[in-house]
Amino acid sequence: MTDTPSDPTTPPASNPHTLNLGFLTIVQDGSGVFGGYLVTNSWGRPLEFRLTTAVQPNRVQQILYGPTLTEYLHAELIGKTLVEKTSVAPSLIITDSLPALGLRDRLQIPVVAVRIGATDDGPEILQLTHPRSSVMLAYLAKYPDDKAAIDERLDRIDSAVDLAEPFARIREAVAEARKMGVTSRAA
Amino acid sequence: MRLEELDEPFVVESVSLAEYPDALRFPRFEAPLSAGVRESRLLTQAPWVRSLGKLDMTVQTEGWKFPAPPPELDRPPRPMTEKAEPKLTEPTLPDRARPDATEKKRIRTRPTSDMVLTKDRLLFLLQPPLDGLFLGKQLEVPFEPFPYQLEGIAFLMPRHSALLADEMGLGKTAQAILALRLMFHQGLVKSVLIVTPKPLVHNWCRELKLWAPDLPHEVFPQDPDLRRSAWKVSNCPVKLINYEALTRDADMASDPSIYFDVVVLDEAQRIKNKDAKTAQAVRSLHRSRSWALTGTPIENHADDLVNIFAFVDPGRVPSDTPPKRIAQLTSDCILRRTKDDVQSDMPPKILRDLEVELTPAQRYAYDRAENDGIVQLNELGDTISVQHVFHLVMRLKQICNFDPLTGESAKLEQLMTDMEEVASSGRKAIIFSQWVEPLLVLAKALDGFGTLQYHGRIPQAERTPILDRFKADPDKHLLLMSYGSGSVGLNLQFTNYVFLFDRWWNPAVEDQAINRAHRIGQRFPVTVTRFQAEGTIEGRIAGILEAKRKVFNDLLSQADKPANLGLTEDEVFGLFDIKARPKRAG
C-alpha cells in the first residue's frame, strides 16, 4: 500500500518503494482557468486525481496582479492547492505549464515542465533531456541542485513511462468529470 | 536662457515694501476655516465611490483516491542500466489544436456505458495506455502482446460482465491473465477463481507462469478435505478448479462467505445447458466480476449464448428473448475477433478438402451397408427414430475409414504419402478422429513417423508428458488425437499440419481441433487436410455442415437469425432416401 504521509508536500523520496509522480495540467477555456492533477506510481498507474473549479480573474484583479497574475493562478492558486489537498505525496511534479514552475518556490519538491520543441525560455529556465520524456524538460535556474534530484527520480521510473503521455489522460478525465457535473458541484 | 549662460552672476536681493508706499496691503484673513457635514460625503459615498470587489481569488477542489497496489506487487522500480537518447524531434504530447492527433494510436481502457460512478469512470480513463506498457521493466512478459490482444485486455478490465469470444487460437487465456494481472497491480482485485476443463488445468498453470509470474496461483487438490481447505482457508489470490470438482463442491461454491472478485470461466460453452449441475454450480458462485471465455459461444443454438449469459450477467438476457434481440442485449459485453480480423498477425491457414476414392473392398462394403441399411430403415415404418439413422451413419463412416474385412483404407494410403512429406521436412502433424479405434490402427501403420497418442484411453497423468515429448522430440512427427480429448485448449502451435481423418458432427468442434495448431505463436502456415470419401455419406454431411458454419458467425455479427449448427432431425433423415418417418404425437 502506498504511504499516505500527513504532509503531502514532504516527498517520501527516502523510501525506495514510494516514488510517485504528480502530473499537473492547467487548462484555460471559456469558463476560466482550472487545473487537473494526477498522482501516479512509478509506472504510471493512477493513485489519486483531483481537479479544481475554474477561476476567472476580473478586470481589477488583472490590473492589481499585473504580470504576476498567470504565475499566481497556475502555481499558487491552482497548483499549490491541488498538491496540498491531495493525500498521496509526489516525489516529482511534472507540469505542462511553464508558469506553474513557480510551484517550486512554494514546495520542497522538484518541479519540471514538459516543453514541446526547443523553445528558448530565457535565463530563468534551464532545459534538460531524459529518456523518460519524449519532449524537452524545463526547470527553474534558481534551483540548480534540482537537476540531480530530477535525474535521480526519473532514473527510477519504469522505462515504459513517458512523462509527456499522462497529460492526454488528465485532460480526458477532466472533460469527463466536467461532463458529469463535478466542477459545478465543487463550485 | 539658463542661469549658467548669463554673463554676470545672478544675485537675489530682498526688497522692502517700505520703499514702495503705493503698494497695496492685503487685509489679514482671520476668520477660521470650517468644513460642513454635507461636504464630507463627497468622496466617501456612492456614487463617487464603488467597491473593488473581492481582490483575492479562490478555487475549490474535488478529488478521488484510487485503490493502491498490494505491497507484494508494489515493488521498487529496477534501476535503469542504460540511457537512450530522447526522441526530441517527434514529440508525442497531444497538440492542443488537434487533441485527438496522438490519442487515436493508443490502446487504452475506457469506462463502460453502464458505469455510473464518477470515480470508476475516471479510474479507467486514467489508466496508462496498454501499448508499450509491456515493454517496460515492471511487467515482465515473454513477448509483447499483439495489438488486438491489448484491445482484448482493455475490453476485459473495466467490465464486470464480459464474454471474450475470440476465435480459437487468438490467445484468450493470455488476454485474460494479463487483464487480471493489471487489475491485481492496480489493486482492483484480490481474489480470482478460474474454472476450466480438467485437461486444461495444466495449460492454465503454464500460461500463468508465463504471463503473470508475479501472481501466485494454486490448483484445487483432488482430496476433498484439502479442497475444503482451499475453499475456506487458503488466501491464494488465483485459484484454479475444474468443472467436475466445482460441481462436486457445489455446496461450498454457493457459500456466501466465499467470495471472488473475478470468476473466469474457460471454455464457457460447458454451461450451455442451464439445468445441468455444472451450470448451476457456476452460477451460484458469489462474485463481483464474471468473465467467460469461449471460441464457440454458440455450438448448436442461440440458447447456448443465453445460458452463458445467465452466468455472465444474470437477468440481462431473459430465457424467452427472441433471437434477434439477443445480439442487441449482449453486444456491449461480447468481444469476438476472428483470425481474418487479425490476419496480419497470423500466418495463413490453408484448408484442403481431400476427396479420396474408396478402395474396391471399401466401396463394396459401403454400398452393401448403405443399401441394406436403407431397406432396414424403411422396414421400421413409424417406429423409426433418429437413433436408427445415426446408427447407419456411424457404420458407413467407419467403412469410409477402414474396410471391416480387409482393413484397407484409401485415407490411410493418402495419409502415408502426406506423412512422408511432413516427416522429411522435419515438421509435425496431428491426426484427429471421432473414434479411438481408428487411431489405434493408424498408430501401428504410421509408427515409423514417431507416433504418439492422446485420447480417452491414455491416462490423465500421462497426457501432459506426451505433449511435452511431442514438442521437444524432433523425431516425433505425429500425434494422434480424438476430438473429445484434444480439441480444446491445448497449445500445439509448433505443428504445421492437421489431418481430419473423419469429420465431426459440429463444425465448431472441428474448428477447435484445427486451432490447436493454428493459434498465436504459430510462425508458419498451417495446412488442414479434411479427408472425405468420394460418393459417400461424408460428402453429404459436409455439405450441410458447411452451409451452417456461416450461420455461426452471422449471429455474433448481429445478422438475421440463429440456427441449430448440428444436424436437425429432418436433416438426419434427409441424408438417405428413406420414406419412413417417426410417428409424432398429435
GROMACS .gro file of C-alpha atoms in nm, chain B residues 181-354:
model
  174
  368ARG     CA    1  -0.253  -0.915  -1.365
  369LEU     CA    2  -0.301  -0.546  -1.439
  370MET     CA    3  -0.604  -0.537  -1.214
  371PHE     CA    4  -0.408  -0.700  -0.933
  372HIS     CA    5  -0.138  -0.440  -0.978
  373GLN     CA    6  -0.396  -0.163  -0.968
  374GLY     CA    7  -0.543  -0.310  -0.650
  375LEU     CA    8  -0.879  -0.362  -0.817
  376VAL     CA    9  -0.900  -0.734  -0.746
  377LYS     CA   10  -0.759  -0.955  -0.476
  378SER     CA   11  -0.915  -1.296  -0.537
  379VAL     CA   12  -0.979  -1.480  -0.862
  380LEU     CA   13  -1.127  -1.819  -0.938
  381ILE     CA   14  -1.059  -1.977  -1.276
  382VAL     CA   15  -1.290  -2.260  -1.376
  383THR     CA   16  -1.158  -2.472  -1.660
  384PRO     CA   17  -1.199  -2.818  -1.810
  385LYS     CA   18  -0.982  -3.071  -1.633
  386PRO     CA   19  -0.739  -3.133  -1.922
  387LEU     CA   20  -0.666  -2.762  -1.940
  388VAL     CA   21  -0.570  -2.701  -1.578
  389HIS     CA   22  -0.207  -2.776  -1.653
  390ASN     CA   23  -0.217  -2.546  -1.953
  391TRP     CA   24  -0.355  -2.263  -1.741
  392CYS     CA   25  -0.080  -2.310  -1.483
  393ARG     CA   26   0.181  -2.289  -1.756
  394GLU     CA   27   0.023  -1.978  -1.904
  395LEU     CA   28   0.000  -1.815  -1.561
  396LYS     CA   29   0.370  -1.873  -1.501
  397LEU     CA   30   0.440  -1.730  -1.843
  398TRP     CA   31   0.218  -1.420  -1.841
  399ALA     CA   32   0.189  -1.344  -1.471
  400PRO     CA   33   0.493  -1.481  -1.291
  401ASP     CA   34   0.431  -1.239  -1.003
  402LEU     CA   35   0.082  -1.378  -0.931
  403PRO     CA   36   0.077  -1.684  -0.705
  404HIS     CA   37  -0.178  -1.948  -0.804
  405GLU     CA   38  -0.296  -2.282  -0.675
  406VAL     CA   39  -0.496  -2.571  -0.814
  407PHE     CA   40  -0.779  -2.718  -0.608
  408PRO     CA   41  -0.649  -3.056  -0.490
  409GLN     CA   42  -0.830  -3.383  -0.553
  410ASP     CA   43  -0.860  -3.475  -0.188
  411PRO     CA   44  -1.198  -3.348  -0.058
  412ASP     CA   45  -1.057  -3.231   0.278
  413LEU     CA   46  -0.774  -3.044   0.116
  414ARG     CA   47  -1.021  -2.897  -0.130
  415ARG     CA   48  -1.238  -2.777   0.154
  416SER     CA   49  -0.933  -2.605   0.296
  417ALA     CA   50  -0.866  -2.446  -0.042
  418TRP     CA   51  -1.220  -2.310  -0.045
  419LYS     CA   52  -1.237  -2.195   0.313
  420VAL     CA   53  -0.886  -2.117   0.434
  421SER     CA   54  -0.646  -2.050   0.152
  422ASN     CA   55  -0.591  -1.687   0.062
  423CYS     CA   56  -0.401  -1.758  -0.257
  424PRO     CA   57  -0.502  -1.480  -0.496
  425VAL     CA   58  -0.560  -1.704  -0.800
  426LYS     CA   59  -0.726  -2.042  -0.768
  427LEU     CA   60  -0.797  -2.294  -1.040
  428ILE     CA   61  -1.064  -2.558  -1.032
  429ASN     CA   62  -1.202  -2.792  -1.294
  430TYR     CA   63  -1.571  -2.813  -1.373
  431GLU     CA   64  -1.615  -3.157  -1.225
  432ALA     CA   65  -1.461  -3.062  -0.890
  433LEU     CA   66  -1.664  -2.742  -0.880
  434THR     CA   67  -1.982  -2.941  -0.938
  435ARG     CA   68  -1.892  -3.178  -0.657
  436ASP     CA   69  -1.822  -2.882  -0.430
  437ALA     CA   70  -2.145  -2.704  -0.520
  438ASP     CA   71  -2.233  -2.653  -0.153
  439MET     CA   72  -1.912  -2.470  -0.079
  440ALA     CA   73  -1.923  -2.283  -0.407
  441SER     CA   74  -2.256  -2.133  -0.310
  442ASP     CA   75  -2.145  -2.042   0.043
  443PRO     CA   76  -2.197  -1.664   0.075
  444SER     CA   77  -1.884  -1.636   0.289
  445ILE     CA   78  -1.674  -1.743  -0.009
  446TYR     CA   79  -1.641  -1.453  -0.247
  447PHE     CA   80  -1.430  -1.385  -0.553
  448ASP     CA   81  -1.356  -1.053  -0.715
  449VAL     CA   82  -1.342  -1.226  -1.053
  450VAL     CA   83  -1.461  -1.564  -1.173
  451VAL     CA   84  -1.319  -1.663  -1.510
  452LEU     CA   85  -1.498  -1.939  -1.694
  453ASP     CA   86  -1.280  -2.104  -1.955
  454GLU     CA   87  -1.446  -2.297  -2.238
  455ALA     CA   88  -1.770  -2.146  -2.116
  456GLN     CA   89  -1.974  -2.349  -2.361
  457ARG     CA   90  -1.960  -2.609  -2.085
  458ILE     CA   91  -2.255  -2.432  -1.920
  459LYS     CA   92  -2.472  -2.413  -2.230
  460ASN     CA   93  -2.722  -2.647  -2.064
  461LYS     CA   94  -2.864  -2.421  -1.798
  462ASP     CA   95  -3.020  -2.702  -1.596
  463ALA     CA   96  -2.701  -2.905  -1.572
  464LYS     CA   97  -2.546  -2.924  -1.228
  465THR     CA   98  -2.225  -2.773  -1.360
  466ALA     CA   99  -2.407  -2.466  -1.485
  467GLN     CA  100  -2.594  -2.433  -1.158
  468ALA     CA  101  -2.275  -2.461  -0.954
  469VAL     CA  102  -2.104  -2.198  -1.167
  470ARG     CA  103  -2.395  -1.958  -1.137
  471SER     CA  104  -2.407  -1.999  -0.761
  472LEU     CA  105  -2.054  -1.863  -0.713
  473HIS     CA  106  -2.053  -1.532  -0.526
  474ARG     CA  107  -1.855  -1.287  -0.732
  475SER     CA  108  -1.813  -0.930  -0.841
  476ARG     CA  109  -1.698  -0.983  -1.198
  477SER     CA  110  -1.800  -1.263  -1.434
  478TRP     CA  111  -1.582  -1.327  -1.736
  479ALA     CA  112  -1.649  -1.608  -1.981
  480LEU     CA  113  -1.403  -1.729  -2.241
  481THR     CA  114  -1.504  -1.940  -2.535
  482GLY     CA  115  -1.437  -1.956  -2.904
  483THR     CA  116  -1.770  -2.124  -2.960
  484PRO     CA  117  -2.034  -1.937  -2.763
  485ILE     CA  118  -2.295  -2.090  -2.990
  486GLU     CA  119  -2.229  -2.456  -3.054
  487ASN     CA  120  -2.574  -2.558  -3.156
  488HIS     CA  121  -2.835  -2.296  -3.083
  489ALA     CA  122  -2.873  -1.935  -2.978
  490ASP     CA  123  -2.985  -2.062  -2.638
  491ASP     CA  124  -2.623  -2.160  -2.576
  492LEU     CA  125  -2.540  -1.792  -2.564
  493VAL     CA  126  -2.839  -1.712  -2.347
  494ASN     CA  127  -2.731  -1.973  -2.097
  495ILE     CA  128  -2.372  -1.847  -2.088
  496PHE     CA  129  -2.513  -1.504  -2.011
  497ALA     CA  130  -2.703  -1.649  -1.720
  498PHE     CA  131  -2.356  -1.659  -1.564
  499VAL     CA  132  -2.201  -1.353  -1.730
  500ASP     CA  133  -2.482  -1.115  -1.637
  501PRO     CA  134  -2.784  -1.282  -1.481
  502GLY     CA  135  -3.102  -1.118  -1.598
  503ARG     CA  136  -2.955  -0.941  -1.897
  504VAL     CA  137  -3.096  -1.192  -2.145
  505PRO     CA  138  -3.425  -1.349  -2.034
  506SER     CA  139  -3.467  -1.709  -2.144
  507ASP     CA  140  -3.753  -1.631  -2.381
  508THR     CA  141  -3.572  -1.350  -2.561
  509PRO     CA  142  -3.627  -1.357  -2.939
  510PRO     CA  143  -3.302  -1.437  -3.122
  511LYS     CA  144  -3.299  -1.101  -3.296
  512ARG     CA  145  -3.299  -0.923  -2.962
  513ILE     CA  146  -3.016  -1.133  -2.816
  514ALA     CA  147  -2.749  -0.959  -3.019
  515GLN     CA  148  -2.872  -0.616  -2.906
  516LEU     CA  149  -2.874  -0.714  -2.541
  517THR     CA  150  -2.533  -0.874  -2.542
  518SER     CA  151  -2.327  -0.672  -2.787
  519ASP     CA  152  -2.172  -0.444  -2.523
  520CYS     CA  153  -2.046  -0.745  -2.328
  521ILE     CA  154  -1.910  -0.955  -2.614
  522LEU     CA  155  -1.582  -0.917  -2.794
  523ARG     CA  156  -1.515  -1.154  -3.080
  524ARG     CA  157  -1.234  -1.139  -3.333
  525THR     CA  158  -1.165  -1.398  -3.598
  526LYS     CA  159  -0.833  -1.487  -3.749
  527ASP     CA  160  -0.938  -1.294  -4.056
  528ASP     CA  161  -0.961  -0.982  -3.837
  529VAL     CA  162  -0.603  -1.024  -3.724
  530GLN     CA  163  -0.471  -1.187  -4.039
  531SER     CA  164  -0.168  -0.965  -4.048
  532ASP     CA  165  -0.059  -1.107  -3.712
  533MET     CA  166  -0.102  -1.473  -3.808
  534PRO     CA  167   0.036  -1.699  -4.078
  535PRO     CA  168  -0.237  -1.834  -4.307
  536LYS     CA  169  -0.444  -2.146  -4.256
  537ILE     CA  170  -0.472  -2.349  -4.576
  538LEU     CA  171  -0.781  -2.569  -4.598
  539ARG     CA  172  -0.754  -2.870  -4.824
  540ASP     CA  173  -1.068  -3.080  -4.875
  541LEU     CA  174  -0.923  -3.408  -4.996
   0.00000   0.00000   0.00000
